[in-house]
mmCIF file of C-alpha atoms in Angstrom:
data_model
loop_
_atom_site.group_PDB
_atom_site.id
_atom_site.type_symbol
_atom_site.label_atom_id
_atom_site.label_comp_id
_atom_site.label_asym_id
_atom_site.label_seq_id
_atom_site.Cartn_x
_atom_site.Cartn_y
_atom_site.Cartn_z
ATOM 1 C CA UNK A 1 141.718 177.670 156.487
ATOM 2 C CA UNK A 2 144.031 178.492 159.222
ATOM 3 C CA UNK A 3 142.756 180.421 162.214
ATOM 4 C CA UNK A 4 144.642 183.650 162.007
ATOM 5 C CA UNK A 5 145.137 187.037 163.428
ATOM 6 C CA UNK A 6 147.715 189.207 161.567
ATOM 7 C CA UNK A 7 147.668 192.526 163.459
ATOM 8 C CA UNK A 8 147.997 192.021 167.298
ATOM 9 C CA UNK A 9 148.557 195.454 168.848
ATOM 10 C CA UNK A 10 149.677 194.571 172.270
ATOM 11 C CA UNK A 11 151.294 191.158 173.167
ATOM 12 C CA UNK A 12 151.606 187.873 171.326
ATOM 13 C CA UNK A 13 153.255 184.907 172.890
ATOM 14 C CA UNK A 14 155.697 182.888 171.028
ATOM 15 C CA UNK A 15 154.711 179.290 170.385
ATOM 16 C CA UNK A 16 155.195 176.616 173.199
ATOM 17 C CA UNK A 17 158.939 175.825 173.816
ATOM 18 C CA UNK A 18 160.412 179.162 172.947
ATOM 19 C CA UNK A 19 161.803 182.013 175.145
ATOM 20 C CA UNK A 20 163.031 185.421 174.098
ATOM 21 C CA UNK A 21 165.060 188.477 175.186
ATOM 22 C CA UNK A 22 165.117 192.021 173.666
ATOM 23 C CA UNK A 23 167.542 194.901 174.648
ATOM 24 C CA UNK A 24 169.450 197.817 173.631
ATOM 25 C CA UNK A 25 173.232 197.253 173.573
ATOM 26 C CA UNK A 26 174.232 200.632 172.300
ATOM 27 C CA UNK A 27 174.590 200.041 168.715
ATOM 28 C CA UNK A 28 172.398 203.127 167.861
ATOM 29 C CA UNK A 29 170.495 205.465 169.801
ATOM 30 C CA UNK A 30 168.202 204.119 172.361
ATOM 31 C CA UNK A 31 166.039 201.703 170.362
ATOM 32 C CA UNK A 32 166.231 197.891 170.876
ATOM 33 C CA UNK A 33 169.033 196.443 168.739
ATOM 34 C CA UNK A 34 169.724 193.035 170.251
ATOM 35 C CA UNK A 35 167.359 190.016 170.070
ATOM 36 C CA UNK A 36 167.763 186.505 171.153
ATOM 37 C CA UNK A 37 165.118 183.660 170.817
ATOM 38 C CA UNK A 38 165.899 180.136 172.152
ATOM 39 C CA UNK A 39 164.136 176.859 172.104
ATOM 40 C CA UNK A 40 163.910 175.100 175.466
ATOM 41 C CA UNK A 41 164.822 171.756 173.752
ATOM 42 C CA UNK A 42 165.768 170.072 170.600
ATOM 43 C CA UNK A 43 164.337 171.603 167.422
ATOM 44 C CA UNK A 44 163.894 171.036 163.712
ATOM 45 C CA UNK A 45 165.427 173.973 161.921
ATOM 46 C CA UNK A 46 165.604 175.411 158.264
ATOM 47 C CA UNK A 47 166.810 178.484 156.738
ATOM 48 C CA UNK A 48 167.021 180.195 153.363
ATOM 49 C CA UNK A 49 169.486 183.169 152.767
ATOM 50 C CA UNK A 50 170.591 185.691 150.358
ATOM 51 C CA UNK A 51 172.403 184.451 147.026
ATOM 52 C CA UNK A 52 174.278 187.685 146.896
ATOM 53 C CA UNK A 53 178.034 187.281 146.166
ATOM 54 C CA UNK A 54 178.632 189.913 148.946
ATOM 55 C CA UNK A 55 176.849 187.960 151.545
ATOM 56 C CA UNK A 56 177.602 188.851 155.087
ATOM 57 C CA UNK A 57 179.464 186.743 157.768
ATOM 58 C CA UNK A 58 176.150 186.195 159.510
ATOM 59 C CA UNK A 59 174.627 184.553 156.582
ATOM 60 C CA UNK A 60 177.782 182.508 155.881
ATOM 61 C CA UNK A 61 177.951 181.470 159.637
ATOM 62 C CA UNK A 62 174.382 180.591 159.786
ATOM 63 C CA UNK A 63 174.501 178.397 156.822
ATOM 64 C CA UNK A 64 177.487 176.562 158.429
ATOM 65 C CA UNK A 65 175.632 176.075 161.568
ATOM 66 C CA UNK A 66 172.471 174.610 159.809
ATOM 67 C CA UNK A 67 174.651 172.309 157.776
ATOM 68 C CA UNK A 68 176.149 170.819 161.015
ATOM 69 C CA UNK A 69 172.792 170.245 162.646
ATOM 70 C CA UNK A 70 169.608 171.804 163.993
ATOM 71 C CA UNK A 71 170.325 175.092 165.629
ATOM 72 C CA UNK A 72 168.001 176.035 168.421
ATOM 73 C CA UNK A 73 168.762 179.776 169.009
ATOM 74 C CA UNK A 74 168.750 182.851 166.899
ATOM 75 C CA UNK A 75 170.485 186.259 167.726
ATOM 76 C CA UNK A 76 169.741 189.124 165.682
ATOM 77 C CA UNK A 77 171.795 192.492 165.620
ATOM 78 C CA UNK A 78 169.894 195.445 164.004
ATOM 79 C CA UNK A 79 171.389 198.724 162.874
ATOM 80 C CA UNK A 80 174.692 197.150 161.866
ATOM 81 C CA UNK A 81 174.850 194.657 159.024
ATOM 82 C CA UNK A 82 178.580 193.687 159.640
ATOM 83 C CA UNK A 83 178.929 193.214 155.939
ATOM 84 C CA UNK A 84 182.342 193.781 154.005
ATOM 85 C CA UNK A 85 184.441 194.054 157.180
ATOM 86 C CA UNK A 86 186.855 191.169 156.082
ATOM 87 C CA UNK A 87 188.253 188.785 158.781
ATOM 88 C CA UNK A 88 187.281 191.100 161.488
ATOM 89 C CA UNK A 89 183.611 190.962 160.723
ATOM 90 C CA UNK A 90 183.842 187.166 160.370
ATOM 91 C CA UNK A 91 185.521 186.958 163.783
ATOM 92 C CA UNK A 92 183.046 189.106 165.465
ATOM 93 C CA UNK A 93 180.144 187.167 164.133
ATOM 94 C CA UNK A 94 181.607 183.988 165.334
ATOM 95 C CA UNK A 95 182.417 185.599 168.811
ATOM 96 C CA UNK A 96 178.730 186.784 169.149
ATOM 97 C CA UNK A 97 177.541 183.322 168.566
ATOM 98 C CA UNK A 98 180.035 181.668 171.051
ATOM 99 C CA UNK A 99 179.281 184.188 173.744
ATOM 100 C CA UNK A 100 175.438 183.956 173.428
ATOM 101 C CA UNK A 101 175.742 180.101 173.421
ATOM 102 C CA UNK A 102 177.818 180.226 176.611
ATOM 103 C CA UNK A 103 175.190 182.271 178.230
ATOM 104 C CA UNK A 104 172.437 179.917 177.160
ATOM 105 C CA UNK A 105 174.484 176.808 178.019
ATOM 106 C CA UNK A 106 174.490 175.411 174.553
ATOM 107 C CA UNK A 107 176.987 174.837 171.743
ATOM 108 C CA UNK A 108 177.927 177.728 169.408
ATOM 109 C CA UNK A 109 176.869 175.580 166.513
ATOM 110 C CA UNK A 110 173.317 175.703 168.040
ATOM 111 C CA UNK A 111 173.166 179.475 167.455
ATOM 112 C CA UNK A 112 172.134 181.078 164.107
ATOM 113 C CA UNK A 113 172.922 184.885 163.772
ATOM 114 C CA UNK A 114 171.349 187.531 161.509
ATOM 115 C CA UNK A 115 172.638 191.234 161.134
ATOM 116 C CA UNK A 116 170.939 194.118 159.398
ATOM 117 C CA UNK A 117 171.781 197.734 159.017
ATOM 118 C CA UNK A 118 174.524 199.814 157.390
ATOM 119 C CA UNK A 119 177.011 197.877 155.476
ATOM 120 C CA UNK A 120 180.827 198.503 155.983
ATOM 121 C CA UNK A 121 180.869 199.353 159.433
ATOM 122 C CA UNK A 122 182.274 196.901 162.175
ATOM 123 C CA UNK A 123 180.218 195.904 165.144
ATOM 124 C CA UNK A 124 180.850 198.188 168.220
ATOM 125 C CA UNK A 125 181.969 194.715 169.609
ATOM 126 C CA UNK A 126 182.927 196.100 173.180
ATOM 127 C CA UNK A 127 179.172 197.300 173.614
ATOM 128 C CA UNK A 128 177.964 193.995 172.231
ATOM 129 C CA UNK A 129 180.213 192.006 174.573
ATOM 130 C CA UNK A 130 178.752 193.957 177.562
ATOM 131 C CA UNK A 131 175.252 193.270 176.329
ATOM 132 C CA UNK A 132 175.813 189.512 175.862
ATOM 133 C CA UNK A 133 177.369 189.383 179.396
ATOM 134 C CA UNK A 134 174.000 190.796 180.833
ATOM 135 C CA UNK A 135 171.970 188.357 179.057
ATOM 136 C CA UNK A 136 169.649 186.544 181.548
ATOM 137 C CA UNK A 137 169.615 182.830 181.575
ATOM 138 C CA UNK A 138 167.048 181.540 181.210
ATOM 139 C CA UNK A 139 165.546 184.035 178.876
ATOM 140 C CA UNK A 140 162.732 185.901 180.718
ATOM 141 C CA UNK A 141 160.193 186.505 178.074
ATOM 142 C CA UNK A 142 158.162 185.128 174.996
ATOM 143 C CA UNK A 143 156.643 188.061 173.470
ATOM 144 C CA UNK A 144 156.782 187.929 169.590
ATOM 145 C CA UNK A 145 155.799 191.667 169.228
ATOM 146 C CA UNK A 146 158.847 192.608 171.398
ATOM 147 C CA UNK A 147 161.012 190.396 168.992
ATOM 148 C CA UNK A 148 159.461 192.061 165.899
ATOM 149 C CA UNK A 149 160.273 195.416 167.274
ATOM 150 C CA UNK A 150 163.786 194.425 168.419
ATOM 151 C CA UNK A 151 164.736 193.649 164.819
ATOM 152 C CA UNK A 152 163.636 196.780 163.131
ATOM 153 C CA UNK A 153 165.783 199.239 161.510
ATOM 154 C CA UNK A 154 163.967 202.034 159.290
ATOM 155 C CA UNK A 155 160.756 200.015 159.544
ATOM 156 C CA UNK A 156 157.853 202.275 160.488
ATOM 157 C CA UNK A 157 155.921 199.432 162.123
ATOM 158 C CA UNK A 158 156.770 196.131 163.401
ATOM 159 C CA UNK A 159 155.787 193.130 161.419
ATOM 160 C CA UNK A 160 154.233 190.084 162.949
ATOM 161 C CA UNK A 161 151.756 187.373 162.018
ATOM 162 C CA UNK A 162 150.418 184.178 163.402
ATOM 163 C CA UNK A 163 148.187 181.322 162.543
ATOM 164 C CA UNK A 164 146.939 178.037 164.212
ATOM 165 C CA UNK A 165 147.378 174.869 162.403
ATOM 166 C CA UNK A 166 143.970 173.574 161.364
ATOM 167 C CA UNK A 167 142.428 170.916 163.638
ATOM 168 C CA UNK A 168 145.160 171.324 166.298
ATOM 169 C CA UNK A 169 146.611 173.567 169.033
ATOM 170 C CA UNK A 170 149.820 174.081 167.156
ATOM 171 C CA UNK A 171 150.775 177.511 166.384
ATOM 172 C CA UNK A 172 152.900 179.356 163.768
ATOM 173 C CA UNK A 173 154.133 182.822 164.662
ATOM 174 C CA UNK A 174 156.344 184.888 162.226
ATOM 175 C CA UNK A 175 158.167 188.228 162.629
ATOM 176 C CA UNK A 176 159.985 190.101 159.895
ATOM 177 C CA UNK A 177 161.788 193.303 159.189
ATOM 178 C CA UNK A 178 162.486 195.182 155.971
ATOM 179 C CA UNK A 179 161.480 198.345 154.094
ATOM 180 C CA UNK A 180 164.447 198.976 151.733
ATOM 181 C CA UNK A 181 167.215 197.216 149.755
ATOM 182 C CA UNK A 182 164.497 194.529 149.113
ATOM 183 C CA UNK A 183 164.269 192.013 146.298
ATOM 184 C CA UNK A 184 164.912 188.772 148.081
ATOM 185 C CA UNK A 185 166.624 185.942 146.147
ATOM 186 C CA UNK A 186 166.407 182.798 148.070
ATOM 187 C CA UNK A 187 165.681 192.163 151.188
ATOM 188 C CA UNK A 188 167.452 194.266 153.863
ATOM 189 C CA UNK A 189 165.033 191.452 154.897
ATOM 190 C CA UNK A 190 165.024 189.306 157.990
ATOM 191 C CA UNK A 191 162.289 186.862 158.784
ATOM 192 C CA UNK A 192 161.994 184.225 161.664
ATOM 193 C CA UNK A 193 159.121 181.827 162.121
ATOM 194 C CA UNK A 194 158.572 179.784 165.214
ATOM 195 C CA UNK A 195 156.187 176.986 165.581
ATOM 196 C CA UNK A 196 155.282 174.254 168.340
ATOM 197 C CA UNK A 197 154.354 171.744 165.517
ATOM 198 C CA UNK A 198 156.373 168.654 165.285
ATOM 199 C CA UNK A 199 157.848 168.620 161.673
ATOM 200 C CA UNK A 200 160.610 166.463 160.584
ATOM 201 C CA UNK A 201 163.662 168.531 159.627
ATOM 202 C CA UNK A 202 163.796 167.537 156.058
ATOM 203 C CA UNK A 203 160.123 168.092 155.634
ATOM 204 C CA UNK A 204 160.542 171.393 157.285
ATOM 205 C CA UNK A 205 163.191 172.558 154.920
ATOM 206 C CA UNK A 206 161.251 171.512 151.825
ATOM 207 C CA UNK A 207 157.997 173.036 153.008
ATOM 208 C CA UNK A 208 159.694 176.269 154.062
ATOM 209 C CA UNK A 209 161.473 176.752 150.689
ATOM 210 C CA UNK A 210 158.294 176.064 148.720
ATOM 211 C CA UNK A 211 156.430 178.463 150.757
ATOM 212 C CA UNK A 212 159.107 181.272 150.393
ATOM 213 C CA UNK A 213 159.111 180.984 146.822
ATOM 214 C CA UNK A 214 155.535 182.170 146.596
ATOM 215 C CA UNK A 215 155.680 184.742 149.442
ATOM 216 C CA UNK A 216 159.044 186.552 150.363
ATOM 217 C CA UNK A 217 160.591 185.608 147.062
ATOM 218 C CA UNK A 218 157.650 187.497 145.295
ATOM 219 C CA UNK A 219 158.065 190.910 147.103
ATOM 220 C CA UNK A 220 160.360 193.779 145.646
ATOM 221 C CA UNK A 221 160.597 197.251 146.909
ATOM 222 C CA UNK A 222 163.627 198.542 144.860
ATOM 223 C CA UNK A 223 164.973 195.543 142.920
ATOM 224 C CA UNK A 224 167.971 195.490 145.382
ATOM 225 C CA UNK A 225 168.927 192.190 146.776
ATOM 226 C CA UNK A 226 170.485 192.665 150.257
ATOM 227 C CA UNK A 227 173.693 191.084 151.400
ATOM 228 C CA UNK A 228 171.973 189.922 154.579
ATOM 229 C CA UNK A 229 168.672 188.253 153.652
ATOM 230 C CA UNK A 230 167.876 185.651 156.144
ATOM 231 C CA UNK A 231 164.721 183.641 156.758
ATOM 232 C CA UNK A 232 164.766 180.969 159.434
ATOM 233 C CA UNK A 233 162.220 178.532 160.774
ATOM 234 C CA UNK A 234 162.550 176.713 164.190
ATOM 235 C CA UNK A 235 159.959 173.907 165.166
ATOM 236 C CA UNK A 236 159.984 173.025 168.753
ATOM 237 C CA UNK A 237 157.497 170.040 168.344
ATOM 238 C CA UNK A 238 155.823 170.831 171.793
ATOM 239 C CA UNK A 239 152.327 170.615 170.255
ATOM 240 C CA UNK A 240 152.921 167.297 168.667
ATOM 241 C CA UNK A 241 152.691 166.029 165.050
ATOM 242 C CA UNK A 242 150.339 167.862 162.725
ATOM 243 C CA UNK A 243 148.974 167.086 159.089
ATOM 244 C CA UNK A 244 151.582 168.323 156.636
ATOM 245 C CA UNK A 245 149.126 170.062 154.460
ATOM 246 C CA UNK A 246 147.447 171.902 157.358
ATOM 247 C CA UNK A 247 150.871 173.056 158.553
ATOM 248 C CA UNK A 248 151.837 174.366 155.151
ATOM 249 C CA UNK A 249 148.588 176.145 154.771
ATOM 250 C CA UNK A 250 149.268 177.912 158.300
ATOM 251 C CA UNK A 251 153.050 178.692 157.276
ATOM 252 C CA UNK A 252 151.673 180.070 153.746
ATOM 253 C CA UNK A 253 149.350 182.429 155.563
ATOM 254 C CA UNK A 254 151.871 183.686 158.083
ATOM 255 C CA UNK A 255 154.419 184.338 155.474
ATOM 256 C CA UNK A 256 152.071 185.766 152.977
ATOM 257 C CA UNK A 257 150.832 188.191 155.602
ATOM 258 C CA UNK A 258 154.438 189.247 156.507
ATOM 259 C CA UNK A 259 155.300 189.697 152.763
ATOM 260 C CA UNK A 260 152.548 192.148 152.304
ATOM 261 C CA UNK A 261 153.365 193.992 155.406
ATOM 262 C CA UNK A 262 156.927 194.442 154.114
ATOM 263 C CA UNK A 263 155.818 195.656 150.821
ATOM 264 C CA UNK A 264 153.248 198.079 152.400
ATOM 265 C CA UNK A 265 155.935 199.487 154.674
ATOM 266 C CA UNK A 266 158.408 200.034 151.791
ATOM 267 C CA UNK A 267 160.544 203.132 152.343
ATOM 268 C CA UNK A 268 158.422 206.187 151.751
ATOM 269 C CA UNK A 269 155.596 204.082 150.310
ATOM 270 C CA UNK A 270 151.892 205.159 150.400
ATOM 271 C CA UNK A 271 150.413 202.341 148.423
ATOM 272 C CA UNK A 272 150.691 198.490 148.111
ATOM 273 C CA UNK A 273 150.977 197.297 144.611
ATOM 274 C CA UNK A 274 149.776 193.679 143.877
ATOM 275 C CA UNK A 275 150.619 192.365 140.353
ATOM 276 C CA UNK A 276 148.875 189.157 139.165
ATOM 277 C CA UNK A 277 150.015 187.500 135.890
ATOM 278 C CA UNK A 278 148.143 184.539 134.592
ATOM 279 C CA UNK A 279 148.326 182.719 131.177
ATOM 280 C CA UNK A 280 152.046 182.463 131.037
ATOM 281 C CA UNK A 281 154.109 179.555 129.661
ATOM 282 C CA UNK A 282 154.997 178.481 133.214
ATOM 283 C CA UNK A 283 155.119 180.046 136.640
ATOM 284 C CA UNK A 284 158.584 181.163 136.130
ATOM 285 C CA UNK A 285 157.728 183.346 133.124
ATOM 286 C CA UNK A 286 154.801 184.657 135.027
ATOM 287 C CA UNK A 287 156.886 185.718 137.987
ATOM 288 C CA UNK A 288 159.473 187.539 135.800
ATOM 289 C CA UNK A 289 156.827 189.456 134.048
ATOM 290 C CA UNK A 290 155.188 190.272 137.340
ATOM 291 C CA UNK A 291 158.476 191.556 138.793
ATOM 292 C CA UNK A 292 159.349 193.515 135.643
ATOM 293 C CA UNK A 293 155.958 195.314 136.181
ATOM 294 C CA UNK A 294 156.177 195.994 139.945
ATOM 295 C CA UNK A 295 159.906 196.854 139.679
ATOM 296 C CA UNK A 296 159.392 199.528 136.962
ATOM 297 C CA UNK A 297 159.983 202.962 138.303
ATOM 298 C CA UNK A 298 157.628 204.393 135.598
ATOM 299 C CA UNK A 299 154.835 201.934 136.847
ATOM 300 C CA UNK A 300 155.597 202.774 140.528
ATOM 301 C CA UNK A 301 155.410 206.561 139.939
ATOM 302 C CA UNK A 302 152.114 206.272 137.822
ATOM 303 C CA UNK A 303 150.623 204.174 140.816
ATOM 304 C CA UNK A 304 151.771 206.918 143.170
ATOM 305 C CA UNK A 305 150.266 209.571 141.106
ATOM 306 C CA UNK A 306 147.015 207.613 140.679
ATOM 307 C CA UNK A 307 147.661 207.846 136.835
ATOM 308 C CA UNK A 308 145.953 204.700 134.937
ATOM 309 C CA UNK A 309 148.841 204.778 132.485
ATOM 310 C CA UNK A 310 148.554 201.149 131.160
ATOM 311 C CA UNK A 311 151.155 201.953 128.592
ATOM 312 C CA UNK A 312 153.899 201.724 131.106
ATOM 313 C CA UNK A 313 152.697 198.200 132.231
ATOM 314 C CA UNK A 314 152.703 197.239 128.545
ATOM 315 C CA UNK A 315 156.345 198.418 128.365
ATOM 316 C CA UNK A 316 157.270 196.333 131.415
ATOM 317 C CA UNK A 317 155.755 193.130 129.975
ATOM 318 C CA UNK A 318 157.622 193.790 126.609
ATOM 319 C CA UNK A 319 160.941 194.255 128.082
ATOM 320 C CA UNK A 320 161.101 190.816 129.461
ATOM 321 C CA UNK A 321 161.689 189.934 125.783
ATOM 322 C CA UNK A 322 160.549 186.319 125.841
ATOM 323 C CA UNK A 323 159.798 185.444 122.199
ATOM 324 C CA UNK A 324 156.614 183.506 123.065
ATOM 325 C CA UNK A 325 155.091 186.667 124.533
ATOM 326 C CA UNK A 326 152.614 188.098 121.843
ATOM 327 C CA UNK A 327 151.437 191.568 122.196
ATOM 328 C CA UNK A 328 148.251 190.754 120.200
ATOM 329 C CA UNK A 329 147.296 188.248 122.855
ATOM 330 C CA UNK A 330 148.024 190.146 126.036
ATOM 331 C CA UNK A 331 145.282 191.653 128.369
ATOM 332 C CA UNK A 332 146.069 194.376 130.956
ATOM 333 C CA UNK A 333 143.622 195.621 133.570
ATOM 334 C CA UNK A 334 143.684 197.763 136.789
ATOM 335 C CA UNK A 335 141.427 196.261 139.537
ATOM 336 C CA UNK A 336 138.528 194.799 137.847
ATOM 337 C CA UNK A 337 138.797 197.183 134.685
ATOM 338 C CA UNK A 338 140.351 195.980 131.468
ATOM 339 C CA UNK A 339 142.404 198.874 129.883
ATOM 340 C CA UNK A 340 144.114 196.836 126.936
ATOM 341 C CA UNK A 341 143.111 195.821 124.301
ATOM 342 C CA UNK A 342 139.647 197.249 125.329
ATOM 343 C CA UNK A 343 140.020 200.994 125.613
ATOM 344 C CA UNK A 344 138.628 203.132 128.273
ATOM 345 C CA UNK A 345 136.829 206.386 127.693
ATOM 346 C CA UNK A 346 137.405 209.546 129.740
ATOM 347 C CA UNK A 347 134.602 208.606 132.226
ATOM 348 C CA UNK A 348 136.287 205.147 132.758
ATOM 349 C CA UNK A 349 139.749 206.715 133.190
ATOM 350 C CA UNK A 350 138.495 209.089 135.964
ATOM 351 C CA UNK A 351 137.019 205.951 137.657
ATOM 352 C CA UNK A 352 140.369 204.182 137.391
ATOM 353 C CA UNK A 353 142.138 207.426 138.860
ATOM 354 C CA UNK A 354 139.834 207.264 141.700
ATOM 355 C CA UNK A 355 140.475 203.475 142.268
ATOM 356 C CA UNK A 356 144.250 204.185 142.155
ATOM 357 C CA UNK A 357 143.887 206.833 144.880
ATOM 358 C CA UNK A 358 143.350 204.039 147.334
ATOM 359 C CA UNK A 359 146.102 202.365 149.415
ATOM 360 C CA UNK A 360 146.172 199.129 147.409
ATOM 361 C CA UNK A 361 146.415 198.921 143.688
ATOM 362 C CA UNK A 362 146.060 195.650 141.749
ATOM 363 C CA UNK A 363 147.498 195.204 138.137
ATOM 364 C CA UNK A 364 146.477 192.214 136.318
ATOM 365 C CA UNK A 365 147.915 190.802 133.110
ATOM 366 C CA UNK A 366 146.846 187.632 131.080
ATOM 367 C CA UNK A 367 149.498 186.659 128.600
ATOM 368 C CA UNK A 368 147.177 183.897 127.018
ATOM 369 C CA UNK A 369 150.270 181.668 126.531
ATOM 370 C CA UNK A 370 149.686 178.770 129.020
ATOM 371 C CA UNK A 371 148.746 177.961 132.474
ATOM 372 C CA UNK A 372 151.549 179.694 134.454
ATOM 373 C CA UNK A 373 150.772 182.202 137.188
ATOM 374 C CA UNK A 374 152.393 184.322 139.700
ATOM 375 C CA UNK A 375 151.319 187.160 142.097
ATOM 376 C CA UNK A 376 154.022 189.542 143.316
ATOM 377 C CA UNK A 377 153.856 192.566 145.789
ATOM 378 C CA UNK A 378 155.595 195.941 145.855
ATOM 379 C CA UNK A 379 154.988 199.651 146.671
ATOM 380 C CA UNK A 380 154.744 202.988 144.984
ATOM 381 C CA UNK A 381 157.815 205.189 144.446
ATOM 382 C CA UNK A 382 157.706 208.400 146.296
ATOM 383 C CA UNK A 383 160.004 211.515 147.078
ATOM 384 C CA UNK A 384 160.085 209.908 150.509
ATOM 385 C CA UNK A 385 162.086 206.962 149.243
ATOM 386 C CA UNK A 386 164.662 209.271 147.641
ATOM 387 C CA UNK A 387 165.040 211.370 150.712
ATOM 388 C CA UNK A 388 165.475 208.447 153.037
ATOM 389 C CA UNK A 389 168.211 206.949 151.023
ATOM 390 C CA UNK A 390 169.893 210.030 150.242
ATOM 391 C CA UNK A 391 170.239 210.729 153.793
ATOM 392 C CA UNK A 392 170.758 207.150 155.059
ATOM 393 C CA UNK A 393 174.187 207.319 156.416
ATOM 394 C CA UNK A 394 174.492 210.818 157.216
#
């Protein structure tokens, strides 16, 4: 297993070869809203982005720069998504990368960009220009926690995870933001991972996508796929070559931690929901069933109210509507307690209600239909979620 610590509370250095800078440039209030991380030399790079047809210019430009080569810097602007602003938005995104690149002494193609916040509002570009003009070179810091805080929007806590690649000194450090508009399809979600392991660019891309599929693509807060989802990984190589399986293990550990942190911090959330589906025809069917359960407002509200209403889980399984899902084979449970087809008496139901009052609720379903399996994460639905989103732009 990777050597890991997912909850540093003071300072966490980025891996060797990376520098950072975080500041407020006046996009909103006095919280940090402008973050830059740069590698001191050549890196391997990979990225996975939203599949939304309303993708923002930050996503489109980052895809373009990754296709050209191996970018070595990332700039994140929070509190403004810069989405649906037409040619002005596209021009502003390109200008930001060009100005940051100029300050860092690198090519504009070497800079990736991510933006998160309200859709449909142009950047306050004059403020951003002034902020970039003050960007120190070289960048003065290397604190991953400051980076995690700098990309927050409505997050209540910063999200950071790290691991050491087994048998080496190489480190993997990840940061993320996201609490609402989240069901990634690669939510608003941004994740950045930095490592000093030496990994070939093609292998890095393949490994990153494989791990994303079982972590960030298995989280959902509200079924809404963001226009700005961005997950990026940069590998400096400063710690040398590592075993590929050990690297993937560390990357899995970091991204799984970030996934759970995002789910637990869902807007208004009070409980983490984990849904495990086994016995499916294949992994795809298992994930679709698991997502159907974790996304159901009726399941979410039952969890919030500590109500072991397994009928809502049965409903969510059934609405997937695959012809090879047979209700006579399905087994449903909460925690370690089977609730269907075995029935629970009043004493057992009270015990389940007590279990569901905890901060983590696990729902398990066995379809008895094959060897496919999937685990997904989400959160309960509270009146806090409604209030936050009802008042979001006012």
